[in-house]
């Protein structure tokens, strides 16, 4: 996945909150009244790629709901996209509530990966036994530990360290990229091999 550049007040380019494309942004001040004589404290930003508009006040995005986090991975299962998008929509107002939703998304993702989805820790252990790479295991455990602290009182205060919750979005996208996208891409390329070659490979490994 390419690097995500979140929307930042007055930045000239970032990933658009509407289309997700890294594009140039044009900033203007919202005016009203006869001949726009009155200047408001509201600024607005127009994406040069999709013409989508966002409205800002005192350095914070007001409309759409502030979501300085990456959009869901294109291959993210539909079963968890709703939780992910809802978490994006409320992250600016309540990182703790957003992370709690992401914890639910991780639990649902486990069933998509063939696990029971009843206990995230147990599911991670099962995936590790099946050969889960260390980096993906660490990403899962990051989601698990930070998510648990959002649901139950713990050592992590997400209202004091919202960046920890912010990383959770990237971690979830990373897991989807590794567990869903890459296998799908490799399977697609493998399917393009001549049938005789694939038959020979299957015979070799039988």
mmCIF file of N, CA, C and O in Angstrom, residues 48-140:
data_model
loop_
_atom_site.group_PDB
_atom_site.id
_atom_site.type_symbol
_atom_site.label_atom_id
_atom_site.label_comp_id
_atom_site.label_asym_id
_atom_site.label_seq_id
_atom_site.Cartn_x
_atom_site.Cartn_y
_atom_site.Cartn_z
ATOM 1 N N UNK A 48 -8.401 19.026 -6.107
ATOM 2 C CA UNK A 48 -8.279 19.227 -7.547
ATOM 3 C C UNK A 48 -8.543 17.950 -8.337
ATOM 4 O O UNK A 48 -8.680 17.992 -9.553
ATOM 5 N N UNK A 49 -8.627 16.810 -7.641
ATOM 6 C CA UNK A 49 -8.896 15.555 -8.350
ATOM 7 C C UNK A 49 -10.389 15.282 -8.473
ATOM 8 O O UNK A 49 -10.879 14.953 -9.557
ATOM 9 N N UNK A 50 -11.144 15.438 -7.375
ATOM 10 C CA UNK A 50 -12.572 15.101 -7.403
ATOM 11 C C UNK A 50 -13.484 16.298 -7.157
ATOM 12 O O UNK A 50 -14.703 16.165 -7.220
ATOM 13 N N UNK A 51 -12.884 17.469 -6.859
ATOM 14 C CA UNK A 51 -13.635 18.688 -6.546
ATOM 15 C C UNK A 51 -14.437 18.583 -5.250
ATOM 16 O O UNK A 51 -15.339 19.389 -5.001
ATOM 17 N N UNK A 52 -14.127 17.582 -4.442
ATOM 18 C CA UNK A 52 -14.775 17.463 -3.143
ATOM 19 C C UNK A 52 -14.332 18.587 -2.220
ATOM 20 O O UNK A 52 -13.178 19.027 -2.254
ATOM 21 N N UNK A 53 -15.251 19.067 -1.385
ATOM 22 C CA UNK A 53 -14.978 20.215 -0.517
ATOM 23 C C UNK A 53 -15.040 19.789 0.954
ATOM 24 O O UNK A 53 -15.927 19.035 1.360
ATOM 25 N N UNK A 54 -14.095 20.291 1.736
ATOM 26 C CA UNK A 54 -14.133 20.113 3.187
ATOM 27 C C UNK A 54 -14.078 21.491 3.838
ATOM 28 O O UNK A 54 -13.459 22.409 3.303
ATOM 29 N N UNK A 55 -14.741 21.626 4.984
ATOM 30 C CA UNK A 55 -14.805 22.904 5.695
ATOM 31 C C UNK A 55 -14.051 22.797 7.013
ATOM 32 O O UNK A 55 -14.167 21.806 7.733
ATOM 33 N N UNK A 56 -13.294 23.857 7.335
ATOM 34 C CA UNK A 56 -12.381 23.834 8.476
ATOM 35 C C UNK A 56 -12.587 25.059 9.369
ATOM 36 O O UNK A 56 -12.941 26.146 8.898
ATOM 37 N N UNK A 57 -12.358 24.850 10.676
ATOM 38 C CA UNK A 57 -12.423 25.952 11.642
ATOM 39 C C UNK A 57 -11.340 25.756 12.690
ATOM 40 O O UNK A 57 -11.255 24.693 13.313
ATOM 41 N N UNK A 58 -10.516 26.767 12.864
ATOM 42 C CA UNK A 58 -9.418 26.743 13.837
ATOM 43 C C UNK A 58 -8.550 25.486 13.685
ATOM 44 O O UNK A 58 -8.193 24.830 14.665
ATOM 45 N N UNK A 59 -8.241 25.180 12.449
ATOM 46 C CA UNK A 59 -7.324 24.080 12.181
ATOM 47 C C UNK A 59 -7.927 22.691 12.209
ATOM 48 O O UNK A 59 -7.217 21.699 12.022
ATOM 49 N N UNK A 60 -9.248 22.593 12.419
ATOM 50 C CA UNK A 60 -9.905 21.283 12.484
ATOM 51 C C UNK A 60 -10.950 21.164 11.385
ATOM 52 O O UNK A 60 -11.674 22.123 11.097
ATOM 53 N N UNK A 61 -11.035 19.982 10.792
ATOM 54 C CA UNK A 61 -12.031 19.733 9.778
ATOM 55 C C UNK A 61 -13.399 19.567 10.437
ATOM 56 O O UNK A 61 -13.557 18.788 11.370
ATOM 57 N N UNK A 62 -14.387 20.321 9.929
ATOM 58 C CA UNK A 62 -15.740 20.241 10.464
ATOM 59 C C UNK A 62 -16.630 19.345 9.613
ATOM 60 O O UNK A 62 -17.384 18.526 10.133
ATOM 61 N N UNK A 63 -16.568 19.547 8.310
ATOM 62 C CA UNK A 63 -17.385 18.791 7.361
ATOM 63 C C UNK A 63 -16.496 18.341 6.199
ATOM 64 O O UNK A 63 -15.835 19.176 5.587
ATOM 65 N N UNK A 64 -16.462 17.041 5.879
ATOM 66 C CA UNK A 64 -17.123 15.949 6.620
ATOM 67 C C UNK A 64 -16.479 15.737 7.984
ATOM 68 O O UNK A 64 -15.500 16.411 8.315
ATOM 69 N N UNK A 65 -17.041 14.812 8.760
ATOM 70 C CA UNK A 65 -16.513 14.565 10.102
ATOM 71 C C UNK A 65 -15.023 14.303 10.021
ATOM 72 O O UNK A 65 -14.558 13.573 9.164
ATOM 73 N N UNK A 66 -14.292 14.908 10.931
ATOM 74 C CA UNK A 66 -12.837 14.810 10.907
ATOM 75 C C UNK A 66 -12.378 13.351 10.955
ATOM 76 O O UNK A 66 -12.805 12.584 11.800
ATOM 77 N N UNK A 67 -11.555 12.952 10.006
ATOM 78 C CA UNK A 67 -11.058 11.580 9.957
ATOM 79 C C UNK A 67 -9.626 11.577 9.442
ATOM 80 O O UNK A 67 -9.375 11.263 8.288
ATOM 81 N N UNK A 68 -8.662 11.975 10.286
ATOM 82 C CA UNK A 68 -7.255 12.041 9.837
ATOM 83 C C UNK A 68 -6.607 10.661 9.794
ATOM 84 O O UNK A 68 -5.530 10.437 10.318
ATOM 85 N N UNK A 69 -7.319 9.715 9.208
ATOM 86 C CA UNK A 69 -6.849 8.333 9.143
ATOM 87 C C UNK A 69 -7.123 7.800 7.746
ATOM 88 O O UNK A 69 -7.990 8.301 7.041
ATOM 89 N N UNK A 70 -6.397 6.753 7.329
ATOM 90 C CA UNK A 70 -6.573 6.231 5.975
ATOM 91 C C UNK A 70 -7.937 5.578 5.768
ATOM 92 O O UNK A 70 -8.533 5.054 6.711
ATOM 93 N N UNK A 71 -8.445 5.607 4.531
ATOM 94 C CA UNK A 71 -9.704 4.907 4.231
ATOM 95 C C UNK A 71 -9.493 3.405 4.290
ATOM 96 O O UNK A 71 -8.353 2.930 4.336
ATOM 97 N N UNK A 72 -10.566 2.626 4.300
ATOM 98 C CA UNK A 72 -10.405 1.175 4.362
ATOM 99 C C UNK A 72 -9.706 0.635 3.124
ATOM 100 O O UNK A 72 -9.867 1.163 2.020
ATOM 101 N N UNK A 73 -8.923 -0.418 3.318
ATOM 102 C CA UNK A 73 -8.245 -1.075 2.204
ATOM 103 C C UNK A 73 -9.294 -1.547 1.197
ATOM 104 O O UNK A 73 -10.366 -2.021 1.591
ATOM 105 N N UNK A 74 -9.019 -1.430 -0.109
ATOM 106 C CA UNK A 74 -9.999 -1.866 -1.116
ATOM 107 C C UNK A 74 -10.441 -3.318 -0.962
ATOM 108 O O UNK A 74 -11.559 -3.673 -1.343
ATOM 109 N N UNK A 75 -9.571 -4.167 -0.412
ATOM 110 C CA UNK A 75 -9.911 -5.576 -0.236
ATOM 111 C C UNK A 75 -10.447 -5.888 1.155
ATOM 112 O O UNK A 75 -10.616 -7.063 1.508
ATOM 113 N N UNK A 76 -10.711 -4.873 1.943
ATOM 114 C CA UNK A 76 -11.264 -5.116 3.274
ATOM 115 C C UNK A 76 -12.637 -5.772 3.130
ATOM 116 O O UNK A 76 -13.482 -5.285 2.369
ATOM 117 N N UNK A 77 -12.882 -6.884 3.817
ATOM 118 C CA UNK A 77 -14.183 -7.568 3.705
ATOM 119 C C UNK A 77 -15.340 -6.636 4.047
ATOM 120 O O UNK A 77 -15.251 -5.820 4.966
ATOM 121 N N UNK A 78 -16.420 -6.782 3.301
ATOM 122 C CA UNK A 78 -17.586 -5.922 3.503
ATOM 123 C C UNK A 78 -18.121 -6.029 4.924
ATOM 124 O O UNK A 78 -18.700 -5.074 5.453
ATOM 125 N N UNK A 79 -17.898 -7.181 5.556
ATOM 126 C CA UNK A 79 -18.425 -7.404 6.912
ATOM 127 C C UNK A 79 -17.836 -6.458 7.942
ATOM 128 O O UNK A 79 -18.436 -6.247 9.005
ATOM 129 N N UNK A 80 -16.668 -5.874 7.663
ATOM 130 C CA UNK A 80 -16.044 -5.007 8.664
ATOM 131 C C UNK A 80 -15.868 -3.570 8.183
ATOM 132 O O UNK A 80 -15.433 -2.709 8.951
ATOM 133 N N UNK A 81 -16.202 -3.307 6.921
ATOM 134 C CA UNK A 81 -16.049 -1.944 6.401
ATOM 135 C C UNK A 81 -16.927 -0.966 7.173
ATOM 136 O O UNK A 81 -16.519 0.177 7.441
ATOM 137 N N UNK A 82 -18.131 -1.385 7.554
ATOM 138 C CA UNK A 82 -19.045 -0.486 8.270
ATOM 139 C C UNK A 82 -18.432 -0.013 9.587
ATOM 140 O O UNK A 82 -18.474 1.186 9.909
ATOM 141 N N UNK A 83 -17.862 -0.948 10.353
ATOM 142 C CA UNK A 83 -17.229 -0.563 11.621
ATOM 143 C C UNK A 83 -16.036 0.360 11.372
ATOM 144 O O UNK A 83 -15.821 1.330 12.110
ATOM 145 N N UNK A 84 -15.266 0.056 10.339
ATOM 146 C CA UNK A 84 -14.089 0.871 10.028
ATOM 147 C C UNK A 84 -14.511 2.302 9.681
ATOM 148 O O UNK A 84 -13.934 3.269 10.198
ATOM 149 N N UNK A 85 -15.499 2.444 8.818
ATOM 150 C CA UNK A 85 -15.931 3.780 8.397
ATOM 151 C C UNK A 85 -16.570 4.544 9.555
ATOM 152 O O UNK A 85 -16.388 5.765 9.689
ATOM 153 N N UNK A 86 -17.318 3.838 10.391
ATOM 154 C CA UNK A 86 -17.915 4.496 11.555
ATOM 155 C C UNK A 86 -16.828 4.975 12.512
ATOM 156 O O UNK A 86 -16.925 6.075 13.076
ATOM 157 N N UNK A 87 -15.778 4.162 12.658
ATOM 158 C CA UNK A 87 -14.653 4.561 13.509
ATOM 159 C C UNK A 87 -13.953 5.796 12.941
ATOM 160 O O UNK A 87 -13.548 6.693 13.690
ATOM 161 N N UNK A 88 -13.813 5.843 11.626
ATOM 162 C CA UNK A 88 -13.213 7.025 10.989
ATOM 163 C C UNK A 88 -14.027 8.280 11.295
ATOM 164 O O UNK A 88 -13.490 9.353 11.551
ATOM 165 N N UNK A 89 -15.345 8.116 11.240
ATOM 166 C CA UNK A 89 -16.224 9.264 11.407
ATOM 167 C C UNK A 89 -16.202 9.864 12.804
ATOM 168 O O UNK A 89 -16.481 11.053 12.961
ATOM 169 N N UNK A 90 -15.888 9.060 13.817
ATOM 170 C CA UNK A 90 -15.940 9.573 15.192
ATOM 171 C C UNK A 90 -14.559 9.724 15.822
ATOM 172 O O UNK A 90 -14.453 10.185 16.956
ATOM 173 N N UNK A 91 -13.502 9.337 15.099
ATOM 174 C CA UNK A 91 -12.176 9.347 15.716
ATOM 175 C C UNK A 91 -11.791 10.728 16.249
ATOM 176 O O UNK A 91 -11.216 10.844 17.336
ATOM 177 N N UNK A 92 -12.095 11.785 15.491
ATOM 178 C CA UNK A 92 -11.729 13.131 15.922
ATOM 179 C C UNK A 92 -12.396 13.548 17.217
ATOM 180 O O UNK A 92 -11.847 14.318 17.993
ATOM 181 N N UNK A 93 -13.599 13.021 17.460
ATOM 182 C CA UNK A 93 -14.335 13.393 18.671
ATOM 183 C C UNK A 93 -14.078 12.442 19.828
ATOM 184 O O UNK A 93 -14.086 12.847 20.987
ATOM 185 N N UNK A 94 -13.865 11.154 19.511
ATOM 186 C CA UNK A 94 -13.648 10.175 20.575
ATOM 187 C C UNK A 94 -12.750 9.049 20.080
ATOM 188 O O UNK A 94 -13.255 8.036 19.571
ATOM 189 N N UNK A 95 -11.426 9.189 20.228
ATOM 190 C CA UNK A 95 -10.511 8.113 19.825
ATOM 191 C C UNK A 95 -10.840 6.795 20.519
ATOM 192 O O UNK A 95 -10.725 5.723 19.923
ATOM 193 N N UNK A 96 -11.267 6.866 21.762
ATOM 194 C CA UNK A 96 -11.569 5.654 22.530
ATOM 195 C C UNK A 96 -12.745 4.893 21.916
ATOM 196 O O UNK A 96 -12.701 3.665 21.772
ATOM 197 N N UNK A 97 -13.790 5.608 21.547
ATOM 198 C CA UNK A 97 -14.947 4.957 20.930
ATOM 199 C C UNK A 97 -14.584 4.386 19.564
ATOM 200 O O UNK A 97 -15.034 3.295 19.194
ATOM 201 N N UNK A 98 -13.750 5.120 18.820
ATOM 202 C CA UNK A 98 -13.334 4.645 17.498
ATOM 203 C C UNK A 98 -12.534 3.356 17.610
ATOM 204 O O UNK A 98 -12.731 2.409 16.836
ATOM 205 N N UNK A 99 -11.637 3.298 18.581
ATOM 206 C CA UNK A 99 -10.804 2.104 18.758
ATOM 207 C C UNK A 99 -11.652 0.917 19.204
ATOM 208 O O UNK A 99 -11.393 -0.230 18.814
ATOM 209 N N UNK A 100 -12.664 1.176 20.004
ATOM 210 C CA UNK A 100 -13.559 0.093 20.423
ATOM 211 C C UNK A 100 -14.245 -0.521 19.199
ATOM 212 O O UNK A 100 -14.414 -1.745 19.106
ATOM 213 N N UNK A 101 -14.627 0.305 18.245
ATOM 214 C CA UNK A 101 -15.235 -0.198 17.009
ATOM 215 C C UNK A 101 -14.220 -0.995 16.192
ATOM 216 O O UNK A 101 -14.555 -2.027 15.595
ATOM 217 N N UNK A 102 -12.979 -0.521 16.156
ATOM 218 C CA UNK A 102 -11.946 -1.236 15.415
ATOM 219 C C UNK A 102 -11.643 -2.593 16.048
ATOM 220 O O UNK A 102 -11.311 -3.551 15.347
ATOM 221 N N UNK A 103 -11.744 -2.668 17.362
ATOM 222 C CA UNK A 103 -11.543 -3.955 18.035
ATOM 223 C C UNK A 103 -12.597 -4.949 17.551
ATOM 224 O O UNK A 103 -12.304 -6.121 17.305
ATOM 225 N N UNK A 104 -13.829 -4.475 17.410
ATOM 226 C CA UNK A 104 -14.902 -5.325 16.887
ATOM 227 C C UNK A 104 -14.598 -5.730 15.444
ATOM 228 O O UNK A 104 -14.834 -6.882 15.047
ATOM 229 N N UNK A 105 -14.055 -4.792 14.665
ATOM 230 C CA UNK A 105 -13.695 -5.092 13.276
ATOM 231 C C UNK A 105 -12.628 -6.186 13.209
ATOM 232 O O UNK A 105 -12.700 -7.086 12.369
ATOM 233 N N UNK A 106 -11.639 -6.124 14.108
ATOM 234 C CA UNK A 106 -10.588 -7.143 14.146
ATOM 235 C C UNK A 106 -11.185 -8.501 14.486
ATOM 236 O O UNK A 106 -10.824 -9.530 13.893
ATOM 237 N N UNK A 107 -12.112 -8.516 15.428
ATOM 238 C CA UNK A 107 -12.753 -9.771 15.830
ATOM 239 C C UNK A 107 -13.526 -10.377 14.655
ATOM 240 O O UNK A 107 -13.496 -11.593 14.425
ATOM 241 N N UNK A 108 -14.212 -9.527 13.888
ATOM 242 C CA UNK A 108 -14.938 -10.007 12.713
ATOM 243 C C UNK A 108 -13.973 -10.483 11.627
ATOM 244 O O UNK A 108 -14.265 -11.454 10.908
ATOM 245 N N UNK A 109 -12.831 -9.801 11.504
ATOM 246 C CA UNK A 109 -11.848 -10.192 10.496
ATOM 247 C C UNK A 109 -11.333 -11.596 10.756
ATOM 248 O O UNK A 109 -11.023 -12.346 9.816
ATOM 249 N N UNK A 110 -11.251 -11.974 12.025
ATOM 250 C CA UNK A 110 -10.763 -13.312 12.371
ATOM 251 C C UNK A 110 -11.616 -14.401 11.734
ATOM 252 O O UNK A 110 -11.100 -15.408 11.247
ATOM 253 N N UNK A 111 -12.933 -14.210 11.715
ATOM 254 C CA UNK A 111 -13.800 -15.213 11.090
ATOM 255 C C UNK A 111 -13.585 -15.242 9.582
ATOM 256 O O UNK A 111 -13.699 -16.307 8.957
ATOM 257 N N UNK A 112 -13.267 -14.096 8.998
ATOM 258 C CA UNK A 112 -12.969 -14.046 7.562
ATOM 259 C C UNK A 112 -11.685 -14.816 7.248
ATOM 260 O O UNK A 112 -11.501 -15.305 6.127
ATOM 261 N N UNK A 113 -10.802 -14.920 8.236
ATOM 262 C CA UNK A 113 -9.530 -15.625 8.049
ATOM 263 C C UNK A 113 -9.603 -17.080 8.499
ATOM 264 O O UNK A 113 -8.583 -17.750 8.607
ATOM 265 N N UNK A 114 -10.827 -17.546 8.791
ATOM 266 C CA UNK A 114 -11.007 -18.952 9.119
ATOM 267 C C UNK A 114 -10.921 -19.288 10.592
ATOM 268 O O UNK A 114 -10.914 -20.467 10.968
ATOM 269 N N UNK A 115 -10.855 -18.280 11.454
ATOM 270 C CA UNK A 115 -10.802 -18.521 12.897
ATOM 271 C C UNK A 115 -12.196 -18.389 13.511
ATOM 272 O O UNK A 115 -13.149 -17.993 12.849
ATOM 273 N N UNK A 116 -12.305 -18.687 14.796
ATOM 274 C CA UNK A 116 -13.612 -18.693 15.450
ATOM 275 C C UNK A 116 -14.172 -17.287 15.679
ATOM 276 O O UNK A 116 -15.378 -17.081 15.697
ATOM 277 N N UNK A 117 -13.289 -16.307 15.928
ATOM 278 C CA UNK A 117 -13.754 -14.948 16.157
ATOM 279 C C UNK A 117 -14.362 -14.719 17.521
ATOM 280 O O UNK A 117 -15.032 -13.710 17.746
ATOM 281 N N UNK A 118 -14.145 -15.653 18.447
ATOM 282 C CA UNK A 118 -14.693 -15.512 19.802
ATOM 283 C C UNK A 118 -13.704 -14.843 20.750
ATOM 284 O O UNK A 118 -14.102 -14.086 21.636
ATOM 285 N N UNK A 119 -12.422 -15.125 20.563
ATOM 286 C CA UNK A 119 -11.372 -14.567 21.413
ATOM 287 C C UNK A 119 -10.185 -14.204 20.532
ATOM 288 O O UNK A 119 -9.573 -15.088 19.920
ATOM 289 N N UNK A 120 -9.879 -12.915 20.436
ATOM 290 C CA UNK A 120 -8.829 -12.457 19.524
ATOM 291 C C UNK A 120 -7.482 -13.073 19.879
ATOM 292 O O UNK A 120 -6.718 -13.493 19.005
ATOM 293 N N UNK A 121 -7.169 -13.157 21.164
ATOM 294 C CA UNK A 121 -5.885 -13.704 21.592
ATOM 295 C C UNK A 121 -5.739 -15.172 21.177
ATOM 296 O O UNK A 121 -4.694 -15.601 20.678
ATOM 297 N N UNK A 122 -6.808 -15.947 21.370
ATOM 298 C CA UNK A 122 -6.795 -17.352 20.973
ATOM 299 C C UNK A 122 -6.667 -17.495 19.459
ATOM 300 O O UNK A 122 -5.947 -18.370 18.959
ATOM 301 N N UNK A 123 -7.342 -16.627 18.728
ATOM 302 C CA UNK A 123 -7.268 -16.669 17.263
ATOM 303 C C UNK A 123 -5.868 -16.323 16.767
ATOM 304 O O UNK A 123 -5.381 -16.920 15.798
ATOM 305 N N UNK A 124 -5.223 -15.359 17.410
ATOM 306 C CA UNK A 124 -3.847 -15.018 17.026
ATOM 307 C C UNK A 124 -2.934 -16.215 17.250
ATOM 308 O O UNK A 124 -2.089 -16.546 16.401
ATOM 309 N N UNK A 125 -3.108 -16.875 18.391
ATOM 310 C CA UNK A 125 -2.294 -18.059 18.692
ATOM 311 C C UNK A 125 -2.485 -19.132 17.618
ATOM 312 O O UNK A 125 -1.520 -19.764 17.168
ATOM 313 N N UNK A 126 -3.721 -19.320 17.170
ATOM 314 C CA UNK A 126 -4.015 -20.309 16.138
ATOM 315 C C UNK A 126 -3.353 -19.926 14.817
ATOM 316 O O UNK A 126 -2.777 -20.776 14.127
ATOM 317 N N UNK A 127 -3.407 -18.656 14.462
ATOM 318 C CA UNK A 127 -2.787 -18.200 13.213
ATOM 319 C C UNK A 127 -1.266 -18.335 13.263
ATOM 320 O O UNK A 127 -0.636 -18.695 12.260
ATOM 321 N N UNK A 128 -0.684 -18.061 14.428
ATOM 322 C CA UNK A 128 0.767 -18.220 14.591
ATOM 323 C C UNK A 128 1.161 -19.676 14.382
ATOM 324 O O UNK A 128 2.168 -19.989 13.725
ATOM 325 N N UNK A 129 0.362 -20.599 14.924
ATOM 326 C CA UNK A 129 0.638 -22.027 14.761
ATOM 327 C C UNK A 129 0.557 -22.450 13.298
ATOM 328 O O UNK A 129 1.191 -23.428 12.884
ATOM 329 N N UNK A 130 -0.199 -21.692 12.509
ATOM 330 C CA UNK A 130 -0.350 -21.993 11.084
ATOM 331 C C UNK A 130 0.701 -21.274 10.226
ATOM 332 O O UNK A 130 0.647 -21.353 8.999
ATOM 333 N N UNK A 131 1.625 -20.558 10.889
ATOM 334 C CA UNK A 131 2.710 -19.918 10.152
ATOM 335 C C UNK A 131 2.563 -18.425 9.934
ATOM 336 O O UNK A 131 3.191 -17.866 9.027
ATOM 337 N N UNK A 132 1.771 -17.754 10.740
ATOM 338 C CA UNK A 132 1.588 -16.312 10.605
ATOM 339 C C UNK A 132 2.925 -15.585 10.759
ATOM 340 O O UNK A 132 3.637 -15.799 11.741
ATOM 341 N N UNK A 133 3.312 -14.719 9.808
ATOM 342 C CA UNK A 133 4.568 -13.971 9.934
ATOM 343 C C UNK A 133 4.595 -13.111 11.194
ATOM 344 O O UNK A 133 3.547 -12.633 11.654
ATOM 345 N N UNK A 134 5.786 -12.916 11.743
ATOM 346 C CA UNK A 134 5.931 -12.178 12.996
ATOM 347 C C UNK A 134 5.355 -10.761 12.882
ATOM 348 O O UNK A 134 4.674 -10.276 13.796
ATOM 349 N N UNK A 135 5.609 -10.085 11.745
ATOM 350 C CA UNK A 135 5.134 -8.715 11.597
ATOM 351 C C UNK A 135 3.606 -8.634 11.670
ATOM 352 O O UNK A 135 3.050 -7.705 12.255
ATOM 353 N N UNK A 136 2.933 -9.618 11.077
ATOM 354 C CA UNK A 136 1.469 -9.619 11.096
ATOM 355 C C UNK A 136 0.969 -9.970 12.491
ATOM 356 O O UNK A 136 -0.020 -9.402 12.976
ATOM 357 N N UNK A 137 1.660 -10.889 13.159
ATOM 358 C CA UNK A 137 1.294 -11.222 14.550
ATOM 359 C C UNK A 137 1.404 -9.981 15.430
ATOM 360 O O UNK A 137 0.528 -9.712 16.262
ATOM 361 N N UNK A 138 2.471 -9.209 15.253
ATOM 362 C CA UNK A 138 2.650 -7.997 16.051
ATOM 363 C C UNK A 138 1.569 -6.967 15.741
ATOM 364 O O UNK A 138 1.089 -6.262 16.636
ATOM 365 N N UNK A 139 1.172 -6.887 14.470
ATOM 366 C CA UNK A 139 0.099 -5.961 14.093
ATOM 367 C C UNK A 139 -1.215 -6.377 14.750
ATOM 368 O O UNK A 139 -1.960 -5.541 15.276
ATOM 369 N N UNK A 140 -1.494 -7.673 14.742
ATOM 370 C CA UNK A 140 -2.704 -8.176 15.402
ATOM 371 C C UNK A 140 -2.664 -7.879 16.902
ATOM 372 O O UNK A 140 -3.661 -7.439 17.490
#
